[in-house]
Tab-separated table of C-alpha atoms in Angstrom:
chain	number	residue	atom	x	y	z
X	1	UNK	CA	-157.678	116.852	64.561
X	2	UNK	CA	-156.806	113.150	64.486
X	3	UNK	CA	-154.581	112.042	61.634
X	4	UNK	CA	-155.976	109.686	59.027
X	5	UNK	CA	-154.008	106.767	57.595
X	6	UNK	CA	-153.394	106.858	53.885
X	7	UNK	CA	-153.571	104.102	51.316
X	8	UNK	CA	-150.264	102.217	51.079
X	9	UNK	CA	-147.876	103.211	48.332
X	10	UNK	CA	-144.584	101.330	47.724
X	11	UNK	CA	-143.859	98.329	49.907
X	12	UNK	CA	-140.641	96.733	51.066
X	13	UNK	CA	-140.595	92.940	51.467
X	14	UNK	CA	-140.882	91.409	54.921
X	15	UNK	CA	-137.904	89.109	55.410
X	16	UNK	CA	-137.672	88.962	59.206
X	17	UNK	CA	-139.672	89.861	62.308
X	18	UNK	CA	-137.637	93.072	62.559
X	19	UNK	CA	-139.356	94.281	59.350
X	20	UNK	CA	-142.827	94.078	60.912
X	21	UNK	CA	-144.610	97.078	62.387
X	22	UNK	CA	-148.192	96.302	63.363
X	23	UNK	CA	-148.822	100.031	63.832
X	24	UNK	CA	-147.972	100.798	60.197
X	25	UNK	CA	-151.012	101.254	57.964
X	26	UNK	CA	-148.961	99.923	55.083
X	27	UNK	CA	-148.882	96.559	56.855
X	28	UNK	CA	-152.693	96.306	57.011
X	29	UNK	CA	-152.933	97.166	53.331
X	30	UNK	CA	-150.750	94.205	52.324
X	31	UNK	CA	-152.230	91.102	50.661
X	32	UNK	CA	-153.253	88.213	52.900
X	33	UNK	CA	-150.277	86.084	51.934
X	34	UNK	CA	-147.844	88.793	53.051
X	35	UNK	CA	-149.615	89.260	56.384
X	36	UNK	CA	-149.747	85.483	56.867
X	37	UNK	CA	-145.992	85.311	56.312
X	38	UNK	CA	-145.428	88.165	58.780
X	39	UNK	CA	-147.527	86.595	61.527
X	40	UNK	CA	-145.755	83.281	61.045
X	41	UNK	CA	-142.454	85.067	61.656
X	42	UNK	CA	-143.937	86.573	64.840
X	43	UNK	CA	-145.219	83.179	66.003
X	44	UNK	CA	-141.728	81.730	65.583
X	45	UNK	CA	-140.167	84.224	68.000
X	46	UNK	CA	-139.146	82.979	71.445
X	47	UNK	CA	-141.563	85.416	73.071
X	48	UNK	CA	-144.335	87.750	71.873
X	49	UNK	CA	-143.082	90.815	70.027
X	50	UNK	CA	-143.532	94.147	71.785
X	51	UNK	CA	-144.660	97.257	69.888
X	52	UNK	CA	-145.021	100.893	70.959
X	53	UNK	CA	-148.554	102.219	70.924
X	54	UNK	CA	-149.535	103.961	67.676
X	55	UNK	CA	-149.581	107.725	67.489
X	56	UNK	CA	-153.071	107.573	66.036
X	57	UNK	CA	-155.536	107.698	68.892
X	58	UNK	CA	-158.938	109.094	69.797
X	59	UNK	CA	-157.616	111.526	72.329
X	60	UNK	CA	-156.954	108.916	74.997
X	61	UNK	CA	-153.711	108.470	76.873
X	62	UNK	CA	-151.105	106.650	74.802
X	63	UNK	CA	-149.357	104.042	76.923
X	64	UNK	CA	-145.926	102.432	76.698
X	65	UNK	CA	-146.844	99.712	74.210
X	66	UNK	CA	-148.282	96.207	73.884
X	67	UNK	CA	-147.320	92.555	73.506
X	68	UNK	CA	-148.670	90.942	70.304
X	69	UNK	CA	-150.093	87.527	71.222
X	70	UNK	CA	-150.149	85.578	67.954
X	71	UNK	CA	-150.005	81.966	69.128
X	72	UNK	CA	-153.198	80.000	69.675
X	73	UNK	CA	-152.062	78.765	73.107
X	74	UNK	CA	-151.404	82.299	74.398
X	75	UNK	CA	-154.797	83.557	73.270
X	76	UNK	CA	-156.603	80.607	74.872
X	77	UNK	CA	-154.883	81.088	78.219
X	78	UNK	CA	-155.328	84.864	78.286
X	79	UNK	CA	-159.014	84.465	77.410
X	80	UNK	CA	-159.549	81.935	80.188
X	81	UNK	CA	-158.069	84.321	82.776
X	82	UNK	CA	-160.109	87.551	82.511
X	83	UNK	CA	-159.258	88.490	86.093
X	84	UNK	CA	-155.600	88.799	84.977
X	85	UNK	CA	-156.099	89.920	81.370
X	86	UNK	CA	-158.953	92.392	81.770
X	87	UNK	CA	-161.164	94.210	79.243
X	88	UNK	CA	-162.579	96.995	81.350
X	89	UNK	CA	-159.521	99.096	82.125
X	90	UNK	CA	-159.403	101.358	79.077
X	91	UNK	CA	-161.372	99.167	76.691
X	92	UNK	CA	-160.914	96.043	74.592
X	93	UNK	CA	-161.451	97.392	71.093
X	94	UNK	CA	-158.680	99.985	70.956
X	95	UNK	CA	-154.982	100.094	71.720
X	96	UNK	CA	-154.754	103.438	73.598
X	97	UNK	CA	-157.145	103.656	76.547
X	98	UNK	CA	-160.651	104.683	75.539
X	99	UNK	CA	-161.297	108.360	76.331
X	100	UNK	CA	-164.008	108.972	78.927
X	101	UNK	CA	-166.365	110.701	76.467
X	102	UNK	CA	-166.479	107.557	74.306
X	103	UNK	CA	-167.702	105.346	77.149
X	104	UNK	CA	-171.268	106.653	76.858
X	105	UNK	CA	-171.585	105.174	73.381
X	106	UNK	CA	-168.995	102.407	73.192
X	107	UNK	CA	-168.776	101.290	76.830
X	108	UNK	CA	-170.682	98.071	76.192
X	109	UNK	CA	-170.180	94.548	77.585
X	110	UNK	CA	-167.193	94.006	75.335
X	111	UNK	CA	-165.340	96.732	77.261
X	112	UNK	CA	-166.319	95.515	80.749
X	113	UNK	CA	-165.199	93.007	83.359
X	114	UNK	CA	-167.188	91.185	86.019
X	115	UNK	CA	-169.300	91.937	87.948
X	116	UNK	CA	-170.587	94.675	85.552
X	117	UNK	CA	-170.076	92.446	82.540
X	118	UNK	CA	-171.886	89.514	84.161
X	119	UNK	CA	-174.820	91.738	85.175
X	120	UNK	CA	-175.324	93.085	81.655
X	121	UNK	CA	-174.862	89.712	80.000
X	122	UNK	CA	-177.367	88.158	82.406
X	123	UNK	CA	-180.042	90.748	81.591
X	124	UNK	CA	-179.426	90.559	77.854
X	125	UNK	CA	-179.278	86.754	77.777
X	126	UNK	CA	-182.595	86.448	79.596
X	127	UNK	CA	-184.202	88.733	77.016
X	128	UNK	CA	-183.321	86.226	74.277
X	129	UNK	CA	-186.189	83.869	75.048
X	130	UNK	CA	-186.444	80.480	73.264
X	131	UNK	CA	-189.587	81.686	71.479
X	132	UNK	CA	-187.816	84.805	70.220
X	133	UNK	CA	-184.790	82.844	69.039
X	134	UNK	CA	-187.018	80.349	67.218
X	135	UNK	CA	-188.920	83.167	65.537
X	136	UNK	CA	-185.795	84.853	64.228
X	137	UNK	CA	-184.254	81.588	63.051
X	138	UNK	CA	-187.163	81.140	60.636
X	139	UNK	CA	-186.906	84.823	59.682
X	140	UNK	CA	-183.258	84.260	58.694
X	141	UNK	CA	-184.240	81.618	56.134
X	142	UNK	CA	-186.961	83.814	54.632
X	143	UNK	CA	-184.651	86.854	54.450
X	144	UNK	CA	-181.861	84.877	52.777
X	145	UNK	CA	-184.297	83.584	50.169
X	146	UNK	CA	-185.514	87.095	49.360
X	147	UNK	CA	-181.963	88.408	49.029
X	148	UNK	CA	-181.214	85.728	46.436
X	149	UNK	CA	-184.494	86.576	44.666
X	150	UNK	CA	-183.245	90.150	44.330
X	151	UNK	CA	-179.802	88.951	43.255
X	152	UNK	CA	-181.288	86.899	40.419
X	153	UNK	CA	-183.351	89.886	39.314
X	154	UNK	CA	-180.125	91.825	38.682
X	155	UNK	CA	-179.357	89.458	35.823
X	156	UNK	CA	-175.664	88.654	35.924
X	157	UNK	CA	-173.764	90.208	38.801
X	158	UNK	CA	-173.410	92.903	41.421
X	159	UNK	CA	-171.370	94.075	44.389
X	160	UNK	CA	-171.605	90.965	46.537
X	161	UNK	CA	-170.873	92.808	49.790
X	162	UNK	CA	-173.504	95.529	49.590
X	163	UNK	CA	-176.159	93.557	47.679
X	164	UNK	CA	-175.870	90.165	49.381
X	165	UNK	CA	-173.567	89.766	52.385
X	166	UNK	CA	-174.497	92.989	54.167
X	167	UNK	CA	-178.246	92.707	53.714
X	168	UNK	CA	-178.927	89.600	55.776
X	169	UNK	CA	-177.357	90.485	59.155
X	170	UNK	CA	-178.531	94.090	58.823
X	171	UNK	CA	-182.150	93.053	58.312
X	172	UNK	CA	-182.126	90.410	61.034
X	173	UNK	CA	-180.609	92.668	63.679
X	174	UNK	CA	-182.868	95.605	62.833
X	175	UNK	CA	-185.927	93.326	62.829
X	176	UNK	CA	-184.875	91.817	66.161
X	177	UNK	CA	-184.673	95.262	67.704
X	178	UNK	CA	-187.825	96.532	65.979
X	179	UNK	CA	-185.985	99.093	63.806
X	180	UNK	CA	-188.193	99.896	60.769
X	181	UNK	CA	-186.972	99.205	57.241
X	182	UNK	CA	-186.760	102.920	56.452
X	183	UNK	CA	-183.866	103.152	58.948
X	184	UNK	CA	-181.829	100.202	57.610
X	185	UNK	CA	-179.550	102.385	55.500
X	186	UNK	CA	-179.086	104.827	58.395
X	187	UNK	CA	-177.922	101.970	60.643
X	188	UNK	CA	-175.721	100.530	57.889
X	189	UNK	CA	-173.966	103.843	57.227
X	190	UNK	CA	-173.321	104.565	60.927
X	191	UNK	CA	-171.998	101.068	61.600
X	192	UNK	CA	-169.584	101.507	58.679
X	193	UNK	CA	-168.259	104.657	60.328
X	194	UNK	CA	-167.862	102.988	63.726
X	195	UNK	CA	-165.741	100.126	62.396
X	196	UNK	CA	-164.383	101.771	59.268
X	197	UNK	CA	-163.387	105.197	60.548
X	198	UNK	CA	-159.771	104.639	59.507
X	199	UNK	CA	-160.802	104.028	55.901
X	200	UNK	CA	-161.107	107.178	53.737
X	201	UNK	CA	-164.224	105.782	52.048
X	202	UNK	CA	-166.190	106.113	55.285
X	203	UNK	CA	-164.503	109.056	56.982
X	204	UNK	CA	-162.798	111.652	54.810
X	205	UNK	CA	-159.062	112.184	55.227
X	206	UNK	CA	-159.907	115.808	56.089
X	207	UNK	CA	-162.353	114.812	58.822
X	208	UNK	CA	-161.797	114.430	62.542
X	209	UNK	CA	-162.146	110.699	63.229
X	210	UNK	CA	-163.000	111.203	66.902
X	211	UNK	CA	-165.845	113.571	65.985
X	212	UNK	CA	-167.122	111.186	63.296
X	213	UNK	CA	-167.143	108.257	65.733
X	214	UNK	CA	-168.871	110.204	68.493
X	215	UNK	CA	-171.506	111.494	66.075
X	216	UNK	CA	-172.220	108.012	64.690
X	217	UNK	CA	-172.438	106.590	68.216
X	218	UNK	CA	-174.733	109.388	69.364
X	219	UNK	CA	-177.053	108.918	66.372
X	220	UNK	CA	-177.316	105.149	66.819
X	221	UNK	CA	-177.950	105.519	70.534
X	222	UNK	CA	-180.611	108.160	69.951
X	223	UNK	CA	-182.365	105.909	67.444
X	224	UNK	CA	-182.740	103.025	69.885
X	225	UNK	CA	-183.528	105.223	72.885
X	226	UNK	CA	-186.389	106.849	70.980
X	227	UNK	CA	-187.672	103.392	70.110
X	228	UNK	CA	-187.241	102.231	73.722
X	229	UNK	CA	-189.401	105.089	74.967
X	230	UNK	CA	-192.203	103.893	72.687
X	231	UNK	CA	-191.778	100.251	73.731
X	232	UNK	CA	-191.988	101.099	77.418
X	233	UNK	CA	-195.439	102.513	76.777
X	234	UNK	CA	-196.532	100.011	74.131
X	235	UNK	CA	-194.489	96.779	74.221
X	236	UNK	CA	-194.338	94.464	71.206
X	237	UNK	CA	-192.595	91.139	70.664
X	238	UNK	CA	-189.247	92.626	69.621
X	239	UNK	CA	-185.964	92.565	71.509
X	240	UNK	CA	-186.135	96.255	72.429
X	241	UNK	CA	-189.403	95.616	74.286
X	242	UNK	CA	-187.861	92.652	76.096
X	243	UNK	CA	-184.790	94.635	77.093
X	244	UNK	CA	-186.481	97.803	78.335
X	245	UNK	CA	-189.076	95.839	80.285
X	246	UNK	CA	-186.731	93.143	81.584
X	247	UNK	CA	-186.464	93.010	85.357
X	248	UNK	CA	-183.924	90.373	86.341
X	249	UNK	CA	-183.665	90.104	90.114
X	250	UNK	CA	-184.622	93.757	90.360
X	251	UNK	CA	-182.104	94.871	87.729
X	252	UNK	CA	-182.906	96.775	84.550
X	253	UNK	CA	-180.854	98.223	81.731
X	254	UNK	CA	-180.314	101.949	81.932
X	255	UNK	CA	-180.937	104.048	78.815
X	256	UNK	CA	-177.170	104.378	78.317
X	257	UNK	CA	-176.643	100.620	78.675
X	258	UNK	CA	-179.381	99.915	76.143
X	259	UNK	CA	-177.828	102.361	73.685
X	260	UNK	CA	-174.343	100.881	74.077
X	261	UNK	CA	-175.688	97.353	73.697
X	262	UNK	CA	-177.494	98.323	70.496
X	263	UNK	CA	-174.287	99.802	69.078
X	264	UNK	CA	-172.438	96.591	69.979
X	265	UNK	CA	-175.194	94.508	68.390
X	266	UNK	CA	-175.404	96.387	65.100
X	267	UNK	CA	-171.652	96.762	64.797
X	268	UNK	CA	-170.527	93.306	65.947
X	269	UNK	CA	-173.498	91.387	64.592
X	270	UNK	CA	-173.726	93.270	61.315
X	271	UNK	CA	-170.123	93.879	60.293
X	272	UNK	CA	-168.611	90.573	61.384
X	273	UNK	CA	-171.271	88.329	59.825
X	274	UNK	CA	-171.183	90.409	56.663
X	275	UNK	CA	-167.445	89.882	56.406
X	276	UNK	CA	-167.638	86.166	57.152
X	277	UNK	CA	-170.134	85.717	54.294
X	278	UNK	CA	-167.978	87.835	51.956
X	279	UNK	CA	-164.763	85.974	52.800
X	280	UNK	CA	-166.649	82.687	52.477
X	281	UNK	CA	-167.769	83.511	48.945
X	282	UNK	CA	-164.215	84.393	47.963
X	283	UNK	CA	-162.863	81.181	49.517
X	284	UNK	CA	-165.389	79.074	47.593
X	285	UNK	CA	-164.446	80.861	44.378
X	286	UNK	CA	-160.743	80.222	44.894
X	287	UNK	CA	-161.349	76.593	45.926
X	288	UNK	CA	-163.852	75.112	43.445
X	289	UNK	CA	-163.189	71.570	44.648
X	290	UNK	CA	-164.438	72.589	48.114
X	291	UNK	CA	-167.544	74.113	46.550
X	292	UNK	CA	-168.220	70.816	44.749
X	293	UNK	CA	-167.802	68.893	47.998
X	294	UNK	CA	-170.268	71.149	49.773
X	295	UNK	CA	-172.790	70.931	46.936
X	296	UNK	CA	-172.688	67.121	47.178
X	297	UNK	CA	-174.055	67.239	50.734
X	298	UNK	CA	-174.844	70.781	51.799
X	299	UNK	CA	-176.643	70.049	55.069
X	300	UNK	CA	-174.267	67.319	56.159
X	301	UNK	CA	-171.147	69.393	55.562
X	302	UNK	CA	-172.518	72.815	56.509
X	303	UNK	CA	-171.516	72.796	60.216
X	304	UNK	CA	-167.818	72.147	59.527
X	305	UNK	CA	-167.847	74.377	56.435
X	306	UNK	CA	-169.143	77.325	58.454
X	307	UNK	CA	-166.482	76.841	61.136
X	308	UNK	CA	-163.786	76.744	58.451
X	309	UNK	CA	-165.095	79.949	56.874
X	310	UNK	CA	-165.076	81.692	60.250
X	311	UNK	CA	-161.566	80.374	60.972
X	312	UNK	CA	-160.032	81.818	57.831
X	313	UNK	CA	-162.212	84.938	57.730
X	314	UNK	CA	-161.522	85.817	61.400
X	315	UNK	CA	-163.553	89.034	60.980
X	316	UNK	CA	-162.077	90.633	64.126
X	317	UNK	CA	-158.296	90.850	63.915
X	318	UNK	CA	-157.697	91.444	67.618
X	319	UNK	CA	-159.034	92.371	71.033
X	320	UNK	CA	-157.019	94.153	73.695
X	321	UNK	CA	-156.494	93.194	77.327
X	322	UNK	CA	-154.640	94.883	80.193
X	323	UNK	CA	-152.629	92.910	82.769
X	324	UNK	CA	-153.941	93.377	86.311
X	325	UNK	CA	-150.949	91.807	88.114
X	326	UNK	CA	-147.571	90.303	87.319
X	327	UNK	CA	-148.210	86.960	85.664
X	328	UNK	CA	-146.197	84.267	83.909
X	329	UNK	CA	-147.907	82.670	80.921
X	330	UNK	CA	-146.401	79.963	78.720
X	331	UNK	CA	-142.916	80.849	79.948
X	332	UNK	CA	-143.190	84.628	79.477
X	333	UNK	CA	-143.646	87.264	82.185
X	334	UNK	CA	-146.250	90.012	81.843
X	335	UNK	CA	-146.147	92.965	84.209
X	336	UNK	CA	-149.063	94.715	85.889
X	337	UNK	CA	-150.371	97.541	83.709
X	338	UNK	CA	-148.988	96.145	80.449
X	339	UNK	CA	-151.245	95.590	77.446
X	340	UNK	CA	-151.582	92.539	75.237
X	341	UNK	CA	-153.344	92.249	71.888
X	342	UNK	CA	-155.016	88.927	71.148
X	343	UNK	CA	-154.556	88.472	67.384
X	344	UNK	CA	-157.315	85.983	66.548
X	345	UNK	CA	-156.543	86.144	62.827
X	346	UNK	CA	-152.980	84.983	63.511
X	347	UNK	CA	-154.005	82.309	66.033
X	348	UNK	CA	-156.387	80.788	63.483
X	349	UNK	CA	-153.364	80.162	61.246
X	350	UNK	CA	-151.127	78.686	63.943
X	351	UNK	CA	-149.380	75.658	62.436
X	352	UNK	CA	-148.921	74.228	65.956
X	353	UNK	CA	-152.693	73.691	66.074
X	354	UNK	CA	-153.984	73.518	62.489
X	355	UNK	CA	-152.636	71.088	59.928
X	356	UNK	CA	-151.768	72.999	56.723
X	357	UNK	CA	-153.443	76.116	58.214
X	358	UNK	CA	-153.670	78.142	55.007
X	359	UNK	CA	-155.658	75.407	53.263
X	360	UNK	CA	-159.431	75.911	53.061
X	361	UNK	CA	-160.928	72.543	54.028
X	362	UNK	CA	-164.675	72.349	54.694
X	363	UNK	CA	-164.185	68.911	56.302
X	364	UNK	CA	-161.530	70.114	58.778
X	365	UNK	CA	-161.970	68.380	62.107
X	366	UNK	CA	-161.109	69.275	64.782
X	367	UNK	CA	-161.260	73.004	64.211
X	368	UNK	CA	-160.670	74.857	67.503
X	369	UNK	CA	-160.612	78.324	65.927
X	370	UNK	CA	-161.027	81.559	67.855
X	371	UNK	CA	-163.005	83.391	65.176
X	372	UNK	CA	-165.743	84.131	67.716
X	373	UNK	CA	-163.200	85.113	70.367
X	374	UNK	CA	-161.408	82.926	72.846
X	375	UNK	CA	-163.061	80.929	75.647
X	376	UNK	CA	-164.298	82.728	78.727
X	377	UNK	CA	-166.867	85.424	79.477
X	378	UNK	CA	-166.292	87.395	76.269
X	379	UNK	CA	-167.010	84.580	73.817
X	380	UNK	CA	-169.357	85.999	71.180
X	381	UNK	CA	-172.935	86.186	72.485
X	382	UNK	CA	-174.260	86.053	68.926
X	383	UNK	CA	-172.191	83.106	67.637
X	384	UNK	CA	-175.252	80.878	67.225
X	385	UNK	CA	-177.134	83.516	65.230
X	386	UNK	CA	-174.062	84.230	63.081
X	387	UNK	CA	-173.696	80.542	62.222
X	388	UNK	CA	-177.379	80.401	61.329
X	389	UNK	CA	-177.128	83.432	59.049
X	390	UNK	CA	-174.004	82.222	57.247
X	391	UNK	CA	-175.554	78.784	56.718
X	392	UNK	CA	-178.832	80.202	55.402
X	393	UNK	CA	-177.069	82.533	52.988
X	394	UNK	CA	-174.879	79.827	51.465
X	395	UNK	CA	-177.764	77.341	51.356
X	396	UNK	CA	-179.678	79.734	49.121
X	397	UNK	CA	-176.660	80.752	47.046
X	398	UNK	CA	-175.331	77.257	46.369
X	399	UNK	CA	-178.797	75.817	45.724
X	400	UNK	CA	-180.072	78.557	43.423
X	401	UNK	CA	-176.918	80.251	42.049
X	402	UNK	CA	-174.368	77.407	42.148
X	403	UNK	CA	-172.053	79.016	39.582
X	404	UNK	CA	-171.722	82.357	41.381
X	405	UNK	CA	-168.121	83.541	41.617
X	406	UNK	CA	-166.533	86.439	43.488
X	407	UNK	CA	-163.906	88.711	41.999
X	408	UNK	CA	-161.016	90.467	43.703
X	409	UNK	CA	-162.121	92.023	47.015
X	410	UNK	CA	-161.597	95.665	47.983
X	411	UNK	CA	-160.485	95.449	51.579
X	412	UNK	CA	-161.236	97.738	54.479
X	413	UNK	CA	-158.231	99.758	55.626
X	414	UNK	CA	-158.313	98.748	59.276
X	415	UNK	CA	-156.077	97.031	61.796
X	416	UNK	CA	-159.088	95.965	63.888
X	417	UNK	CA	-161.530	94.468	61.362
X	418	UNK	CA	-160.595	92.020	58.610
X	419	UNK	CA	-163.201	93.600	56.378
X	420	UNK	CA	-164.199	93.527	52.726
X	421	UNK	CA	-165.898	96.718	51.521
X	422	UNK	CA	-166.742	95.713	47.960
X	423	UNK	CA	-166.408	92.576	45.856
X	424	UNK	CA	-167.801	92.013	42.374
X	425	UNK	CA	-169.647	88.780	41.699
X	426	UNK	CA	-170.819	87.094	38.493
X	427	UNK	CA	-173.145	84.198	37.799
């Protein structure tokens, strides 16, 4: 049975880089300001800190350790060189190599390199036709409006995460795929397990995390494969129909590839956008002068405001890469077979790139954040849709509930996702 992390108890202050252990669950339970201080200490080191791999794993082989890339420049260069810093050898979303039995469910594009990655991305990208994208952009606005209708019906407040932030991306992704409304909660619960398996709220401390993850993956894959079988016989205008019937230069998605892509879509597209909206609401509550600025000219300031929310939210803390050959980068040598973790959250606070990086500034320009991943083939395929959803949600909230405020967030216990599970709101 895999061990489960526990909620942090007493904490000792972090006074130097030697006090930092990125494998310690206590670290990921610390407040943002403590983690920000820790990552600044790591950025100030002469070279990236090296950590042993955590004992917690999913049954895969635990390697010798990893370099923590926390500077913006390192993450940009590693992202631009996928042939050297690869995703496919053991996976990008975990520190120990992904066990073989997980590949069936979680072996999606995010855990692949070219040419397999390029093939899948080409098929999937061609399925997103301009007409389909236009249709779902208008659906986003309608869905956001209805969510605020329901919020106002509650009277005075609710759990912002479950009643507002989570609803929009969940509905849009399920509607895109053709998943009926009766299955929304099923998809929501399984996606929480996939990205929140280290949090006792989603997987009991007595449970086997590996079993819980495999079960959730199997159930999500089965859901979309059953739907795909129907769409092959009777196509509609949803994304599942486009994917199962797509024939790009003689290439089609296999049933396993479709299932893995769906898991990536519901997990990445649902969880990350949900967390960006939740963090955004908290940032606007803590910075009322920025809220006033945005209210003065919502449409004009929305593009930069959304980028600033994504910068500070950085919903994905890191992605992993493995070094394919000896390589010197920014004055440091990385050996073949070594692992590096690209800490996007830390890079988005790099004072070498961002002026006063901890300040929330909806007019920040330029804003070269890596909240959607670094440049290169693994830049987020759904970044445009995520921006659209975040904009639509705040347009409705600030127009119709301008005094809404978010209380203290209850954070997800995870080193991978910078998540908020629950957050009270009042208006």
